[in-house]
GROMACS .gro file of N, CA and C in nm:
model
  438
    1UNK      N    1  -0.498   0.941  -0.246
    1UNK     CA    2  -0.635   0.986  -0.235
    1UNK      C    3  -0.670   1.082  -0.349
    2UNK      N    4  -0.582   1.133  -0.386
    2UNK     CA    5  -0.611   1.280  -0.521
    2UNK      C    6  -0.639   1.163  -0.658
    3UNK      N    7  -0.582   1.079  -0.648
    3UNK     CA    8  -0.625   0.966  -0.760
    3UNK      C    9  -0.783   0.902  -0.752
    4UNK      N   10  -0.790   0.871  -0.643
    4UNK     CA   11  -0.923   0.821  -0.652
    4UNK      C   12  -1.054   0.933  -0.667
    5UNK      N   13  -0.980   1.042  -0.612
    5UNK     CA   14  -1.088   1.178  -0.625
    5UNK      C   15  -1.127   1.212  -0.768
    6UNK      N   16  -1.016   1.178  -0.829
    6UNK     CA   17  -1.038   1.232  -0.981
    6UNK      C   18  -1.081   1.103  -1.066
    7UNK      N   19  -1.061   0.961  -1.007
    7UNK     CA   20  -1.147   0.870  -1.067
    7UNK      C   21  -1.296   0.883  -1.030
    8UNK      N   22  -1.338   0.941  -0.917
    8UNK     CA   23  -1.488   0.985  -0.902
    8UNK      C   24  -1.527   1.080  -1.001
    9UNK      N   25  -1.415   1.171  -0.969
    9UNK     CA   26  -1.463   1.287  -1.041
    9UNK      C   27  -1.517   1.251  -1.210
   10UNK      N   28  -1.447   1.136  -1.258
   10UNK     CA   29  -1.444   1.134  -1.420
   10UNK      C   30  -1.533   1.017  -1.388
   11UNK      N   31  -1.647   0.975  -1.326
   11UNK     CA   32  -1.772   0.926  -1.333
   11UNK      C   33  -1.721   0.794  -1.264
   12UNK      N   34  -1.609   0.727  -1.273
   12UNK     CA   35  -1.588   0.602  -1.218
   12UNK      C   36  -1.647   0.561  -1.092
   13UNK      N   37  -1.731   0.444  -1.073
   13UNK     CA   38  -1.816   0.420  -0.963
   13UNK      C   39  -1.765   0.262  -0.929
   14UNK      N   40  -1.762   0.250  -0.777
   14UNK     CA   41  -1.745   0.122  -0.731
   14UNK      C   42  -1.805   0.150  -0.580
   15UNK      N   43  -1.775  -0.035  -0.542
   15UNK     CA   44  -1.800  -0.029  -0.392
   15UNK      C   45  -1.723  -0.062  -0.311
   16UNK      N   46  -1.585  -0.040  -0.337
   16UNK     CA   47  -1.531  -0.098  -0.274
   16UNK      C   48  -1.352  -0.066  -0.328
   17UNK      N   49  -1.267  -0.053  -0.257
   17UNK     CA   50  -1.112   0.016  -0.319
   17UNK      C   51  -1.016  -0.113  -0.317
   18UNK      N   52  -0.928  -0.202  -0.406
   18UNK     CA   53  -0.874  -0.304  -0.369
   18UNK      C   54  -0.706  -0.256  -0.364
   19UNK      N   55  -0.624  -0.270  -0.274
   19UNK     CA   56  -0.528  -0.245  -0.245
   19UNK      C   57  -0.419  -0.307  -0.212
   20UNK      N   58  -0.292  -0.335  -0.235
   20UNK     CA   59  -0.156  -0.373  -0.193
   20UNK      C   60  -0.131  -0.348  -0.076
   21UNK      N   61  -0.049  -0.426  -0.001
   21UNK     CA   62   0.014  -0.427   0.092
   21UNK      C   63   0.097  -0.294   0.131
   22UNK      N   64   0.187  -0.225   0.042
   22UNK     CA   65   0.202  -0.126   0.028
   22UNK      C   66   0.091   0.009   0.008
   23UNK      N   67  -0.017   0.037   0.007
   23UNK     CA   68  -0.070   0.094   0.059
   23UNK      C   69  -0.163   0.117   0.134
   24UNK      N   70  -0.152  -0.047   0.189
   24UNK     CA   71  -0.288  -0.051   0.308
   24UNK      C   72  -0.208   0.010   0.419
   25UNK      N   73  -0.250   0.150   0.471
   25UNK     CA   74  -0.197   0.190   0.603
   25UNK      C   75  -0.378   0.287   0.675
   26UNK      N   76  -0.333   0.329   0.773
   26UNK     CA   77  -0.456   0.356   0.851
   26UNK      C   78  -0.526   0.487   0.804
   27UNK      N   79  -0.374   0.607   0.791
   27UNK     CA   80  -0.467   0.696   0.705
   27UNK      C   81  -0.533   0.683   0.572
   28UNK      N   82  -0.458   0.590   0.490
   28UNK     CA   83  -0.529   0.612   0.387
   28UNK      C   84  -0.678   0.529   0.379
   29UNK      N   85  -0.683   0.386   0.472
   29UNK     CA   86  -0.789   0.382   0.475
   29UNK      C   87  -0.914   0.460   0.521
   30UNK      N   88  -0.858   0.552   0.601
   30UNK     CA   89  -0.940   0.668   0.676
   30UNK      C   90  -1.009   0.741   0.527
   31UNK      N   91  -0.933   0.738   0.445
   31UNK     CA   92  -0.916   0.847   0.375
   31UNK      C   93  -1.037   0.780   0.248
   32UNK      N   94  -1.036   0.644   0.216
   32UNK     CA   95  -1.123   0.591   0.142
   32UNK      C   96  -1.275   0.576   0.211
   33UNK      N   97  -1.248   0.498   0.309
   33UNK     CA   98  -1.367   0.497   0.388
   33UNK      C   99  -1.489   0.618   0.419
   34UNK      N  100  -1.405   0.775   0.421
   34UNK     CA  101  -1.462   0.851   0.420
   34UNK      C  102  -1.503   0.895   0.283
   35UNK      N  103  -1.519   0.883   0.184
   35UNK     CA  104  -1.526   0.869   0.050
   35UNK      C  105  -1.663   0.788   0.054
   36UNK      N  106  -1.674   0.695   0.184
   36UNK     CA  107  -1.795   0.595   0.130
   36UNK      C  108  -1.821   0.469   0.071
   37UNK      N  109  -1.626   0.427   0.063
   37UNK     CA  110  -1.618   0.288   0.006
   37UNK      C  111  -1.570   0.183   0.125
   38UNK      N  112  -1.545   0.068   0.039
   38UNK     CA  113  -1.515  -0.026   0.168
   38UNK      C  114  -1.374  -0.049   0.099
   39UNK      N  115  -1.276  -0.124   0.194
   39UNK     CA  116  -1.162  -0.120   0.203
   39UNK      C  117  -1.076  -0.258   0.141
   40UNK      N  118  -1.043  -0.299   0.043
   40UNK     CA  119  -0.990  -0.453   0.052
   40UNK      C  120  -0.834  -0.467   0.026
   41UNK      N  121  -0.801  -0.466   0.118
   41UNK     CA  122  -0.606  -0.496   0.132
   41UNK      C  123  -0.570  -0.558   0.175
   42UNK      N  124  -0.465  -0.631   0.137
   42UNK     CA  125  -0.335  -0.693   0.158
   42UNK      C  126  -0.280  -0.606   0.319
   43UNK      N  127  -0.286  -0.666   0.410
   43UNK     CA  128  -0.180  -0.611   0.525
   43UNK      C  129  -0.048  -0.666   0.497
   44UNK      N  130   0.012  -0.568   0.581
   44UNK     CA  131   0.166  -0.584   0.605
   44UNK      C  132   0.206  -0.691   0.686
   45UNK      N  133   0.294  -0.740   0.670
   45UNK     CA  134   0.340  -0.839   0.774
   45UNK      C  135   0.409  -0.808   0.958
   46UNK      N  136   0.278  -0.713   0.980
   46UNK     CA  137   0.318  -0.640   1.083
   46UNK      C  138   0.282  -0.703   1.239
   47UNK      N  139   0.324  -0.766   1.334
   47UNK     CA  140   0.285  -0.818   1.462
   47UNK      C  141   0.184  -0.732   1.520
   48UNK      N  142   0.216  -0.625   1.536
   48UNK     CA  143   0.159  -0.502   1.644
   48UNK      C  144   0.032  -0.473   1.583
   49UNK      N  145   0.008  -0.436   1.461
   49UNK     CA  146  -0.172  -0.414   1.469
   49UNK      C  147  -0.224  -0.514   1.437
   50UNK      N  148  -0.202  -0.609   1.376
   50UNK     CA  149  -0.275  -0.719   1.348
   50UNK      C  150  -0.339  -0.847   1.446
   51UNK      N  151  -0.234  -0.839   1.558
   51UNK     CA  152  -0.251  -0.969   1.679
   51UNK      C  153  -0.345  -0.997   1.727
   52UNK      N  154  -0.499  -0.883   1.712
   52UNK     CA  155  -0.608  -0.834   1.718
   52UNK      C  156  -0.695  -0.982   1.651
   53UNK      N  157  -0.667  -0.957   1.515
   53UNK     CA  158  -0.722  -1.003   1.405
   53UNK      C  159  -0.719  -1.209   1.445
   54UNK      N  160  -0.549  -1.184   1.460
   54UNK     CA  161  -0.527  -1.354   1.443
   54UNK      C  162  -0.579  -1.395   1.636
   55UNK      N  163  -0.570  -1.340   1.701
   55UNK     CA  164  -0.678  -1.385   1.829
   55UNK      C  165  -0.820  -1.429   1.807
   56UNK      N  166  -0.852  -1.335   1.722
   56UNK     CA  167  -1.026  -1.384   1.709
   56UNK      C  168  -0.995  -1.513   1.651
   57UNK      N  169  -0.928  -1.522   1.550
   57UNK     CA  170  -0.938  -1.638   1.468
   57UNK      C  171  -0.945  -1.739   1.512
   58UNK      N  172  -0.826  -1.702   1.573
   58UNK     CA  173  -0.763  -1.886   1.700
   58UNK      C  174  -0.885  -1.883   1.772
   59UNK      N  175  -0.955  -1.811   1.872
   59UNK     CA  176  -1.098  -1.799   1.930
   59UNK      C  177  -1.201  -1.892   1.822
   60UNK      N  178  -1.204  -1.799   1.728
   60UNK     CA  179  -1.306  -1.877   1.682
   60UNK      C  180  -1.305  -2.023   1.603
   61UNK      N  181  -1.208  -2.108   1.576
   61UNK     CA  182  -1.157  -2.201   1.593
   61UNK      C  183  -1.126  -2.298   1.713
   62UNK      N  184  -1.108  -2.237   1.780
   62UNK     CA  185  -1.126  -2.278   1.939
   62UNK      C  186  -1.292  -2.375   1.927
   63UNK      N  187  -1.384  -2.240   1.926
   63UNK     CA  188  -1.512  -2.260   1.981
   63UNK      C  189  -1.513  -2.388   1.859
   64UNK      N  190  -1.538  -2.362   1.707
   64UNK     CA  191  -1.606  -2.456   1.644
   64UNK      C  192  -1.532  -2.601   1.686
   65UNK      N  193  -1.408  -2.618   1.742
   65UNK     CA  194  -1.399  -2.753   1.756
   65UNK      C  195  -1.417  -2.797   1.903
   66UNK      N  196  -1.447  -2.733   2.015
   66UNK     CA  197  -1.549  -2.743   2.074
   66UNK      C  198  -1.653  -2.820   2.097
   67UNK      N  199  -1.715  -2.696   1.965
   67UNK     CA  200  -1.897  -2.720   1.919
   67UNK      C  201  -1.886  -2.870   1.879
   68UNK      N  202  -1.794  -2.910   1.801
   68UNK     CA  203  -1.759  -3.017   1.718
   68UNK      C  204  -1.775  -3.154   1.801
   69UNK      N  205  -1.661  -3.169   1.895
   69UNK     CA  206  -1.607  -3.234   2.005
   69UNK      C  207  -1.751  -3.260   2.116
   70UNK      N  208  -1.814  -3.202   2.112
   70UNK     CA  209  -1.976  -3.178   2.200
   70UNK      C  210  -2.052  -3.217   2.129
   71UNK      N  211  -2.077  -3.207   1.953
   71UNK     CA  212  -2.168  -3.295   1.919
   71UNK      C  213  -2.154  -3.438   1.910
   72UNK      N  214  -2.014  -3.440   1.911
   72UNK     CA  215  -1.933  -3.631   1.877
   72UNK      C  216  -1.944  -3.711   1.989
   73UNK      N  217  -1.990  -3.629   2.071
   73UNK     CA  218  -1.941  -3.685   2.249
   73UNK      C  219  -2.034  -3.717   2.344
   74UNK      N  220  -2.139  -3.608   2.340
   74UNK     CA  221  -2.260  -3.556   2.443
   74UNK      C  222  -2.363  -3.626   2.362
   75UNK      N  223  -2.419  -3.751   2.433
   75UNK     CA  224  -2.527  -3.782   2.400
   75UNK      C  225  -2.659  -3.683   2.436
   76UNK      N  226  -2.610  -3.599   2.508
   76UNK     CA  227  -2.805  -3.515   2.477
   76UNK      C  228  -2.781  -3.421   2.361
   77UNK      N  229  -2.929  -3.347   2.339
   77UNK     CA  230  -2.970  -3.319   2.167
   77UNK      C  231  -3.060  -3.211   2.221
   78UNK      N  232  -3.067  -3.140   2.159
   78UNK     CA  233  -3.157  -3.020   2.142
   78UNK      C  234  -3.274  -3.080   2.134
   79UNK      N  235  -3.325  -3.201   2.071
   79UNK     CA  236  -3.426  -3.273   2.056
   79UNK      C  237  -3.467  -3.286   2.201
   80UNK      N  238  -3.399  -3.355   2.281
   80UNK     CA  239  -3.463  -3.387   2.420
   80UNK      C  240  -3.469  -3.290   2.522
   81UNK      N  241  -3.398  -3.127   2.452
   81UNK     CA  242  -3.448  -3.006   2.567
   81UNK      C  243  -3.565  -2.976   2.557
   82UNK      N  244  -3.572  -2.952   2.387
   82UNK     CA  245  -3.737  -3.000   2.362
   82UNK      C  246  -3.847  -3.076   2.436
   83UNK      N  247  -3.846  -3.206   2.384
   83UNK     CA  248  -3.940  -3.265   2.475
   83UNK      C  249  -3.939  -3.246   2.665
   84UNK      N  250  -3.848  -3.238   2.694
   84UNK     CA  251  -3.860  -3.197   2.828
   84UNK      C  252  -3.954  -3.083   2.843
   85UNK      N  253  -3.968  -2.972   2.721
   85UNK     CA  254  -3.987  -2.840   2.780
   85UNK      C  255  -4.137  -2.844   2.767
   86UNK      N  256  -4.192  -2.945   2.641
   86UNK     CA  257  -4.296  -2.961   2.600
   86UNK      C  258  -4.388  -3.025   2.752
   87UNK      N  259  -4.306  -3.112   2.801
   87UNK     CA  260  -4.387  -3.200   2.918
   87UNK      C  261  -4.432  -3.030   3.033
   88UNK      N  262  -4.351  -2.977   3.048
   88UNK     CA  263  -4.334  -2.855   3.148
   88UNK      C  264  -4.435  -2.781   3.121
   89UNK      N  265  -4.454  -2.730   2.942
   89UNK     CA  266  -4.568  -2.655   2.927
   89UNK      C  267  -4.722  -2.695   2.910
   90UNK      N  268  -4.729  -2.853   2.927
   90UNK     CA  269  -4.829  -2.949   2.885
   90UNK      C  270  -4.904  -2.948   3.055
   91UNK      N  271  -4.797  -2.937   3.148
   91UNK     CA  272  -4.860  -2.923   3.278
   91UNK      C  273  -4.972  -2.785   3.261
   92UNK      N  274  -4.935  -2.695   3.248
   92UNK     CA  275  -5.055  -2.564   3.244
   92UNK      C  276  -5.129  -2.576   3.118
   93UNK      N  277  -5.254  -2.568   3.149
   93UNK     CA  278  -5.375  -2.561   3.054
   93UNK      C  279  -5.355  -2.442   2.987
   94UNK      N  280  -5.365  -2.406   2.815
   94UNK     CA  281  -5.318  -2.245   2.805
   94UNK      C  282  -5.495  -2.219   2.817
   95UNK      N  283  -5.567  -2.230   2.848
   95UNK     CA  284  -5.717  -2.169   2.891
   95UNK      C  285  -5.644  -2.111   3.027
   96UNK      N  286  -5.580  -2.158   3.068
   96UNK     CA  287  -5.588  -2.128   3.266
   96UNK      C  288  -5.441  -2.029   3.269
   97UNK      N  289  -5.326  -2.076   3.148
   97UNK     CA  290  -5.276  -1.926   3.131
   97UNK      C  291  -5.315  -1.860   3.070
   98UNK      N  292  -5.378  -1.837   2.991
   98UNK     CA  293  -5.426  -1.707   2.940
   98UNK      C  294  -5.511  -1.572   3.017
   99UNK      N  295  -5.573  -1.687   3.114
   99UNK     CA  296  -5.688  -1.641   3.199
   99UNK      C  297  -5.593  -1.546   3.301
  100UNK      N  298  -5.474  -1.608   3.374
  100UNK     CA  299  -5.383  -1.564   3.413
  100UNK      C  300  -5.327  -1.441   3.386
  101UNK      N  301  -5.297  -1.463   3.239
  101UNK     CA  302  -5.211  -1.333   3.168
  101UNK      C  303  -5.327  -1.232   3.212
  102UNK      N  304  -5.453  -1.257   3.157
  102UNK     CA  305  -5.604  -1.131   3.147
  102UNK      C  306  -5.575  -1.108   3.287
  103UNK      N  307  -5.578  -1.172   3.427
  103UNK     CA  308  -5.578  -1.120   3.587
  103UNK      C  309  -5.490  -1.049   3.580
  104UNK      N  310  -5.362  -1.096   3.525
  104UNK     CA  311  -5.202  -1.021   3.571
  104UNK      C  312  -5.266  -0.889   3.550
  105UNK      N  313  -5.294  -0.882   3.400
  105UNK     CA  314  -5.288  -0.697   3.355
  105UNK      C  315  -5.399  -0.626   3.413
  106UNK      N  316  -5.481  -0.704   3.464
  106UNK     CA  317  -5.621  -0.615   3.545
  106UNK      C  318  -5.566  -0.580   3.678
  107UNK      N  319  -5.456  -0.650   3.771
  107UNK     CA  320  -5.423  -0.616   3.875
  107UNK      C  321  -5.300  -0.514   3.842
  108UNK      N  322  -5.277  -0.520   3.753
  108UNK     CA  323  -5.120  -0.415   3.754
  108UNK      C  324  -5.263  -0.268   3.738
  109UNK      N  325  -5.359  -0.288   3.612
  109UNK     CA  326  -5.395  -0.163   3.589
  109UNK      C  327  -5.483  -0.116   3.721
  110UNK      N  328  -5.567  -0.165   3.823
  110UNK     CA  329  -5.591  -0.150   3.957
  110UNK      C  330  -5.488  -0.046   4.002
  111UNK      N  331  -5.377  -0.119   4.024
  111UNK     CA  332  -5.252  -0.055   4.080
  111UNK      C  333  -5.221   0.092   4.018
  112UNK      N  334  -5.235   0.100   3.884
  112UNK     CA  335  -5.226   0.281   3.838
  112UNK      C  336  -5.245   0.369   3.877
  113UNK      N  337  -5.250   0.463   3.771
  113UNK     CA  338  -5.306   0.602   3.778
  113UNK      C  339  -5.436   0.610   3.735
  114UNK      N  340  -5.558   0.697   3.748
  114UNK     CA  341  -5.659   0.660   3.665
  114UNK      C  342  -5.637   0.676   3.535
  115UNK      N  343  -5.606   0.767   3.457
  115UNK     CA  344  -5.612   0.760   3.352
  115UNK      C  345  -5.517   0.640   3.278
  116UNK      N  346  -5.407   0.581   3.337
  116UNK     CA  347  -5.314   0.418   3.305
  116UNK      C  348  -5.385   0.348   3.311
  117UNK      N  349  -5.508   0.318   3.411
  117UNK     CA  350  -5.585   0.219   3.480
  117UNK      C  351  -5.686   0.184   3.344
  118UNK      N  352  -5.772   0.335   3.255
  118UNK     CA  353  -5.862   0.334   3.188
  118UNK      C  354  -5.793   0.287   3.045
  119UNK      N  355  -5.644   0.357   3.034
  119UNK     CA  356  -5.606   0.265   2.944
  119UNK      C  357  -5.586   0.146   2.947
  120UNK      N  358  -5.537   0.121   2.985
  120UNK     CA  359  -5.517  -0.084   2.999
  120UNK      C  360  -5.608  -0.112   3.017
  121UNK      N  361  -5.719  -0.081   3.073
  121UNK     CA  362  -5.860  -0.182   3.042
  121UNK      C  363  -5.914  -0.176   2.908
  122UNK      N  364  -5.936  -0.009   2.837
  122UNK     CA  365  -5.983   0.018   2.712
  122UNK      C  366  -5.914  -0.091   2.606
  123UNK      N  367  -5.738  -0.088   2.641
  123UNK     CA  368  -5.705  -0.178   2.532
  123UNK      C  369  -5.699  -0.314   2.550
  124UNK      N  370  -5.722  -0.362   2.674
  124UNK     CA  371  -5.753  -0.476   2.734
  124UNK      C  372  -5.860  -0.542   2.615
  125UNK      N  373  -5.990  -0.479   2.648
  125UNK     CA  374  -6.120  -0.489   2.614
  125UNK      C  375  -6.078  -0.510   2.448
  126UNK      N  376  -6.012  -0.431   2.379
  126UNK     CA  377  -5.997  -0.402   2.246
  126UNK      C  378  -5.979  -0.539   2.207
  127UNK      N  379  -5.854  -0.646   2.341
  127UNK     CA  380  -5.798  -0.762   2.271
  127UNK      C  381  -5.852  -0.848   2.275
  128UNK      N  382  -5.961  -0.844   2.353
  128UNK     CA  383  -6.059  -0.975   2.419
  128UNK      C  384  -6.129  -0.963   2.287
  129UNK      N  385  -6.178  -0.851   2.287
  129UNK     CA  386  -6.309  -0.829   2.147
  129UNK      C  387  -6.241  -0.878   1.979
  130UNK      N  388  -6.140  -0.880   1.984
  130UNK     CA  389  -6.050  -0.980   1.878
  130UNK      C  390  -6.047  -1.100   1.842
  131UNK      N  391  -6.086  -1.148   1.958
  131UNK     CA  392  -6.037  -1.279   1.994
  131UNK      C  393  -6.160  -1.373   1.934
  132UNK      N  394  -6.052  -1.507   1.903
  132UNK     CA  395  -6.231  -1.572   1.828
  132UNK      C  396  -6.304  -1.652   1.963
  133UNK      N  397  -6.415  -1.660   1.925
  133UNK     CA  398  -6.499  -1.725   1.990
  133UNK      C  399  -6.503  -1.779   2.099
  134UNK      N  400  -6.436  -1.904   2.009
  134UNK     CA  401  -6.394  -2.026   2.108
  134UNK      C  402  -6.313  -1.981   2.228
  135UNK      N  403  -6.205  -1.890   2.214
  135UNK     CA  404  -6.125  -1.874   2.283
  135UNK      C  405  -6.185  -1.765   2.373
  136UNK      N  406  -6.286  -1.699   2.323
  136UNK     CA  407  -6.361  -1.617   2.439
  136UNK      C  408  -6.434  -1.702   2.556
  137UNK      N  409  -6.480  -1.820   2.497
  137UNK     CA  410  -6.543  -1.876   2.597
  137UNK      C  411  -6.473  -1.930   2.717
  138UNK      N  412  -6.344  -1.935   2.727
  138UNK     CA  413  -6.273  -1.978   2.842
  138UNK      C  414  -6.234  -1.879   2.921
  139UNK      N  415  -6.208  -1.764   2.875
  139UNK     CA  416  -6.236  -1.626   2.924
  139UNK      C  417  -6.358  -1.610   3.056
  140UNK      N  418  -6.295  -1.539   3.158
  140UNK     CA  419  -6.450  -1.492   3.217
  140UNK      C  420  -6.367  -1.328   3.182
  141UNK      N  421  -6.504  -1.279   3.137
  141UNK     CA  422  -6.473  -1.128   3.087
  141UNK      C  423  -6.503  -1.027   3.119
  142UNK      N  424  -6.568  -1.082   3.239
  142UNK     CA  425  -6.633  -0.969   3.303
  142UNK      C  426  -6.562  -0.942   3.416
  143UNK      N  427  -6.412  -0.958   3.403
  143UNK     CA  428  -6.357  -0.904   3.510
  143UNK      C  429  -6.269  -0.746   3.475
  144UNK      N  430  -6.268  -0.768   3.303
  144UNK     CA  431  -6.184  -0.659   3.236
  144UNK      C  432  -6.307  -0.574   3.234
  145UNK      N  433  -6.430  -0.558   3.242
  145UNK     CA  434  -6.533  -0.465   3.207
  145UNK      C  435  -6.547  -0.303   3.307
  146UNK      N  436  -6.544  -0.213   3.295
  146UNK     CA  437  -6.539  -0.114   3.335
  146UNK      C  438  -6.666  -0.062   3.413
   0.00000   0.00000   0.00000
């Protein structure tokens, strides 16, 4: 660490410390890291801290052949969750949800405090008055009116 202090010190700039096997250990990465750099070493051929590392791996190898094995196999497709979902949302008119959404928030703000109540209508009102035209007209608006 007194080496790399005095390579800062004499202007030397990086992002990063590259290291041997021989001195990748925990304090000294402690010791770079707090410095502000990132760490690149060679580990030891050690079982005990590493078993960590090679678990994920096998994990994540696991999953991609899996993922793999499920696309080669499974005739359904993201394509047809799709269209399913499309038929589901094609049932509600969005005039008749929207209208919905505008009731929901007029009955929650009912339910308030007065001064919660006056907000949510004030900004209620703010979003209706945004809104273009067309889309006002499916609106009845005179239920947000104060």
């Amino acid at each position: 660490s007194t080496m790399l202090d005095r390579a800062i010190q004499a202007g030397v700039s990086a992002s990063y410390v590259l290291m041997d096997s021989w001195f990748t250990h925990a304090p000294l990465i402690q010791e770079v890291t707090r410095r502000g750099l990132q760490v690149i070493g060679m580990v030891k051929n050690d079982n005990k801290r590493y078993l960590v590392s090679h678990t994920t791996i096998v994990f994540s190898r696991y999953i991609l052949l899996a993922w793999q094995h499920r696309q080669s196999t499974d005739q359904r497709s993201l394509g047809g969750l799709f269209y399913l979902l499309c038929d589901e949302v094609g049932i509600i008119d969005w005039a008749v949800a929207l209208q919905q959404m505008v009731d929901l928030i007029t009955d929650i703000a009912t339910k308030a405090g007065k001064r919660i109540t006056s907000l949510i209508q004030r900004q209620l009102q703010q979003w209706i008055g945004g809104l273009p035209s067309y889309i006002k007209a499916y609106l009845s608006i005179s239920c947000c009116e104060s």
